[in-house]
């Protein structure tokens, strides 16, 4: 994965996981925001899910507001 894509994917993964943790991932508000974020960052949902699977602990920590 290109270095310049790491942070955008990280941010998108934190956004997605934070909504998932609250049970709001299916909300229309999340979908609109998330789809716009994906488009603006030039990443796909599949890339975000793959990144989330590989970096779950780090992303979860950030979603809880505990990023190092």
PDB file of C-alpha atoms in Angstrom:
ATOM      1  CA  UNK A   1       0.000   0.000   0.000  1.00  0.00           C
ATOM      2  CA  UNK A   2       1.378   3.405  -0.907  1.00  0.00           C
ATOM      3  CA  UNK A   3       2.520   5.497   2.059  1.00  0.00           C
ATOM      4  CA  UNK A   4       0.391   8.470   1.032  1.00  0.00           C
ATOM      5  CA  UNK A   5      -2.759   6.316   1.205  1.00  0.00           C
ATOM      6  CA  UNK A   6      -2.104   5.026   4.740  1.00  0.00           C
ATOM      7  CA  UNK A   7      -3.409   8.050   6.612  1.00  0.00           C
ATOM      8  CA  UNK A   8      -6.494   8.562   4.434  1.00  0.00           C
ATOM      9  CA  UNK A   9      -7.394   4.903   4.856  1.00  0.00           C
ATOM     10  CA  UNK A  10      -6.703   5.136   8.582  1.00  0.00           C
ATOM     11  CA  UNK A  11      -9.043   8.112   8.898  1.00  0.00           C
ATOM     12  CA  UNK A  12     -11.778   6.416   6.888  1.00  0.00           C
ATOM     13  CA  UNK A  13     -11.374   3.246   8.961  1.00  0.00           C
ATOM     14  CA  UNK A  14     -11.667   5.207  12.224  1.00  0.00           C
ATOM     15  CA  UNK A  15     -14.803   6.916  10.930  1.00  0.00           C
ATOM     16  CA  UNK A  16     -16.374   3.629   9.886  1.00  0.00           C
ATOM     17  CA  UNK A  17     -15.442   1.778  13.079  1.00  0.00           C
ATOM     18  CA  UNK A  18     -16.665   4.590  15.326  1.00  0.00           C
ATOM     19  CA  UNK A  19     -20.099   4.428  13.686  1.00  0.00           C
ATOM     20  CA  UNK A  20     -20.017   0.625  13.786  1.00  0.00           C
ATOM     21  CA  UNK A  21     -19.215   0.640  17.501  1.00  0.00           C
ATOM     22  CA  UNK A  22     -22.248   2.869  18.157  1.00  0.00           C
ATOM     23  CA  UNK A  23     -24.499   0.721  15.989  1.00  0.00           C
ATOM     24  CA  UNK A  24     -25.047   3.575  13.518  1.00  0.00           C
ATOM     25  CA  UNK A  25     -23.232   2.131  10.503  1.00  0.00           C
ATOM     26  CA  UNK A  26     -26.511   1.525   8.652  1.00  0.00           C
ATOM     27  CA  UNK A  27     -27.758   5.098   9.169  1.00  0.00           C
ATOM     28  CA  UNK A  28     -28.313   7.327   6.181  1.00  0.00           C
ATOM     29  CA  UNK A  29     -26.173  10.038   7.761  1.00  0.00           C
ATOM     30  CA  UNK A  30     -23.191   7.705   8.034  1.00  0.00           C
ATOM     31  CA  UNK A  31     -23.603   6.427   4.480  1.00  0.00           C
ATOM     32  CA  UNK A  32     -23.674   9.958   3.048  1.00  0.00           C
ATOM     33  CA  UNK A  33     -20.642  11.126   5.001  1.00  0.00           C
ATOM     34  CA  UNK A  34     -18.687   7.918   4.453  1.00  0.00           C
ATOM     35  CA  UNK A  35     -19.326   7.768   0.716  1.00  0.00           C
ATOM     36  CA  UNK A  36     -18.170  11.388   0.430  1.00  0.00           C
ATOM     37  CA  UNK A  37     -15.028  10.616   2.443  1.00  0.00           C
ATOM     38  CA  UNK A  38     -14.226   7.626   0.235  1.00  0.00           C
ATOM     39  CA  UNK A  39     -14.693   9.700  -2.901  1.00  0.00           C
ATOM     40  CA  UNK A  40     -12.654  12.634  -1.594  1.00  0.00           C
ATOM     41  CA  UNK A  41      -9.797  10.405  -0.408  1.00  0.00           C
ATOM     42  CA  UNK A  42      -9.781   8.206  -3.492  1.00  0.00           C
ATOM     43  CA  UNK A  43     -10.132   4.947  -1.564  1.00  0.00           C
ATOM     44  CA  UNK A  44     -12.720   2.175  -1.690  1.00  0.00           C
ATOM     45  CA  UNK A  45     -14.762   0.526   1.036  1.00  0.00           C
ATOM     46  CA  UNK A  46     -12.938  -2.740   0.299  1.00  0.00           C
ATOM     47  CA  UNK A  47      -9.592  -1.013   0.932  1.00  0.00           C
ATOM     48  CA  UNK A  48     -10.918   0.421   4.196  1.00  0.00           C
ATOM     49  CA  UNK A  49     -12.219  -2.988   5.318  1.00  0.00           C
ATOM     50  CA  UNK A  50      -8.890  -4.630   4.452  1.00  0.00           C
ATOM     51  CA  UNK A  51      -7.000  -1.928   6.356  1.00  0.00           C
ATOM     52  CA  UNK A  52      -9.378  -2.296   9.305  1.00  0.00           C
ATOM     53  CA  UNK A  53      -8.833  -6.059   9.379  1.00  0.00           C
ATOM     54  CA  UNK A  54      -5.049  -5.602   9.374  1.00  0.00           C
ATOM     55  CA  UNK A  55      -4.892  -2.720  11.885  1.00  0.00           C
ATOM     56  CA  UNK A  56      -7.932  -3.335  14.080  1.00  0.00           C
ATOM     57  CA  UNK A  57      -6.324  -2.561  17.450  1.00  0.00           C
ATOM     58  CA  UNK A  58      -4.816   0.744  16.302  1.00  0.00           C
ATOM     59  CA  UNK A  59      -8.027   1.841  14.582  1.00  0.00           C
ATOM     60  CA  UNK A  60     -10.181   0.830  17.547  1.00  0.00           C
ATOM     61  CA  UNK A  61      -7.933   2.752  19.908  1.00  0.00           C
ATOM     62  CA  UNK A  62      -8.312   5.878  17.775  1.00  0.00           C
ATOM     63  CA  UNK A  63     -12.080   5.388  17.441  1.00  0.00           C
ATOM     64  CA  UNK A  64     -12.247   5.396  21.241  1.00  0.00           C
ATOM     65  CA  UNK A  65     -10.248   8.633  21.324  1.00  0.00           C
ATOM     66  CA  UNK A  66      -7.057   7.012  22.581  1.00  0.00           C
ATOM     67  CA  UNK A  67      -4.684   7.417  19.619  1.00  0.00           C
ATOM     68  CA  UNK A  68      -1.032   7.502  20.621  1.00  0.00           C
TER      69      UNK A  68
END
